[in-house]
Coordinates of C-alpha atoms in Angstrom, one line a residue:
M886 CA 29.8 -93.2 -6.3
I887 CA 27.3 -90.6 -5.1
P888 CA 28.3 -89.0 -1.8
P889 CA 25.9 -89.5 1.1
A890 CA 23.5 -86.7 2.2
S891 CA 24.4 -85.1 5.5
D892 CA 20.9 -83.7 6.2
G893 CA 18.8 -85.9 8.2
T894 CA 15.6 -84.7 6.5
T895 CA 16.8 -86.2 3.2
M896 CA 17.5 -89.7 4.4
L897 CA 15.8 -92.5 6.3
T898 CA 16.9 -95.7 8.0
V899 CA 14.7 -98.7 8.8
Q900 CA 15.7 -102.0 10.2
R901 CA 14.2 -105.4 10.7
T902 CA 15.4 -108.6 12.1
F903 CA 14.4 -111.8 10.2
P904 CA 14.4 -115.5 11.4
A905 CA 16.5 -116.6 8.5
A906 CA 20.1 -117.1 7.5
R907 CA 21.8 -114.0 6.0
E908 CA 22.5 -115.7 2.7
R909 CA 18.7 -116.5 2.2
V910 CA 17.8 -112.9 3.1
F911 CA 20.4 -111.5 0.6
R912 CA 19.2 -113.8 -2.1
A913 CA 15.6 -112.4 -1.5
W914 CA 17.0 -109.0 -2.8
T915 CA 19.0 -110.4 -5.7
Q916 CA 17.2 -113.3 -7.4
R917 CA 14.3 -112.8 -9.8
E918 CA 12.1 -115.6 -8.5
A919 CA 12.5 -114.4 -4.9
L920 CA 11.8 -110.7 -5.8
L921 CA 8.5 -111.7 -7.6
Q922 CA 7.3 -113.4 -4.5
W923 CA 7.7 -110.4 -2.0
F924 CA 8.7 -107.1 -3.7
R925 CA 5.2 -105.6 -4.1
P926 CA 5.3 -101.8 -3.8
E927 CA 2.0 -100.4 -2.6
G928 CA 0.8 -104.0 -2.6
K929 CA 1.2 -104.1 -6.5
G930 CA 3.0 -107.0 -8.3
I931 CA 6.0 -106.1 -10.5
I932 CA 7.3 -107.1 -13.8
I933 CA 11.0 -107.4 -13.8
S934 CA 12.2 -106.1 -17.2
K935 CA 15.8 -106.0 -16.1
L936 CA 17.9 -107.5 -13.3
E937 CA 21.7 -107.3 -13.6
V938 CA 23.0 -108.0 -10.2
Q939 CA 26.6 -106.8 -10.6
V940 CA 28.4 -103.6 -10.0
G941 CA 27.4 -101.2 -12.8
G942 CA 24.4 -103.5 -13.7
S943 CA 21.0 -102.1 -13.6
F944 CA 17.4 -103.1 -12.7
C945 CA 14.0 -102.0 -13.9
F946 CA 10.8 -103.1 -12.0
D947 CA 7.6 -102.1 -13.7
L948 CA 4.5 -102.1 -11.4
A949 CA 2.0 -104.6 -12.8
D950 CA -0.7 -101.9 -13.1
G951 CA 1.5 -99.8 -15.3
S952 CA 1.6 -96.9 -12.8
D953 CA 5.3 -96.6 -12.3
S954 CA 8.8 -98.0 -13.0
L955 CA 11.5 -98.4 -10.4
I956 CA 14.9 -98.2 -11.9
G957 CA 18.5 -98.1 -10.6
T958 CA 22.1 -99.2 -10.9
Y959 CA 24.1 -101.3 -8.5
L960 CA 27.1 -99.4 -7.0
E961 CA 28.4 -101.9 -4.6
I962 CA 27.7 -105.5 -3.9
V963 CA 29.4 -107.4 -1.0
R964 CA 27.7 -110.8 -1.0
P965 CA 26.0 -111.5 1.4
E966 CA 26.7 -108.4 3.5
K967 CA 25.7 -105.3 1.5
L968 CA 23.9 -104.0 -1.4
V969 CA 24.1 -100.3 -2.6
F970 CA 22.1 -99.1 -5.6
T971 CA 20.5 -96.0 -7.0
W972 CA 16.8 -95.7 -7.0
S973 CA 14.4 -93.5 -9.0
S974 CA 10.8 -93.5 -9.8
A975 CA 7.9 -91.3 -10.0
A976 CA 7.8 -91.1 -6.3
T977 CA 11.2 -89.6 -6.3
N978 CA 10.3 -87.2 -9.1
D979 CA 12.5 -89.3 -11.2
K980 CA 15.5 -88.0 -9.1
E981 CA 18.3 -90.4 -8.5
T982 CA 18.3 -91.4 -4.8
V983 CA 20.7 -94.0 -3.1
V984 CA 19.7 -97.1 -1.2
T985 CA 22.1 -99.1 1.1
V986 CA 20.9 -102.5 2.5
E987 CA 23.2 -104.1 5.0
F988 CA 22.7 -107.8 6.2
S989 CA 24.3 -108.9 9.4
E990 CA 23.9 -112.3 10.9
H991 CA 23.3 -112.7 14.6
G992 CA 23.1 -116.5 15.4
L993 CA 19.8 -117.8 13.8
V994 CA 18.5 -114.3 12.7
T995 CA 19.6 -111.7 10.1
Q996 CA 19.3 -108.0 10.8
V997 CA 18.7 -105.9 7.8
V998 CA 19.4 -102.1 8.0
L999 CA 18.2 -100.1 5.0
T1000 CA 19.3 -96.5 4.5
H1001 CA 17.8 -94.5 1.7
E1002 CA 19.3 -91.1 1.0
R1003 CA 19.1 -88.0 -1.1
F1004 CA 15.4 -87.2 -0.9
S1005 CA 14.2 -83.8 -2.1
N1006 CA 12.0 -83.2 0.9
K1007 CA 10.5 -84.7 4.1
E1008 CA 7.2 -85.8 2.3
M1009 CA 9.2 -88.0 -0.1
R1010 CA 11.2 -89.3 2.8
S1011 CA 8.0 -90.2 4.7
L1012 CA 6.4 -91.8 1.7
H1013 CA 9.4 -94.1 1.1
Q1014 CA 9.8 -94.9 4.8
A1015 CA 6.1 -96.3 4.8
G1016 CA 6.9 -98.1 1.5
W1017 CA 10.0 -99.8 2.8
L1018 CA 8.4 -100.8 6.0
S1019 CA 5.6 -102.5 4.1
L1020 CA 8.1 -104.2 1.8
L1021 CA 10.1 -105.5 4.7
D1022 CA 6.8 -106.9 6.2
Q1023 CA 6.1 -108.6 2.8
L1024 CA 9.6 -110.1 2.7
D1025 CA 9.0 -111.7 6.1
S1026 CA 5.5 -112.9 5.5
S1027 CA 5.6 -113.8 1.8
Y1028 CA 9.1 -115.1 1.2
L1029 CA 11.1 -115.9 4.4
H1030 CA 8.3 -117.9 6.1
H1031 CA 7.7 -120.0 2.9
A1032 CA 10.6 -122.2 2.1

């Protein structure tokens, strides 16, 4: 496993609370049909060419407009508590970064804490922070509020 970065300029953390059960929120990140409903980087749809949700398995999401591919490998899966995966794309200069998504249930809501590490610079971090916040908004509005 890739060790975490210690420099705060090369990592980001975002969090959001969703009015849904933890298992449902976890499934949103691991099931093809769910991902297709909400995972739209920069508002663009995706084509899932690979989705192997198992440790050592990989994923490849191609943006529908052909402008980029998001690829990675699952490093750790603790259902329904945690996902850790590598992440690379043109936006990371094809450099491998690491994303950890933690899901904690608090009564009728689920808190998601997403940490993305190993950015090359502050600009790359800022770009991804805006992207993840947008994706979490889409998860809430496009998937979790539509049963």
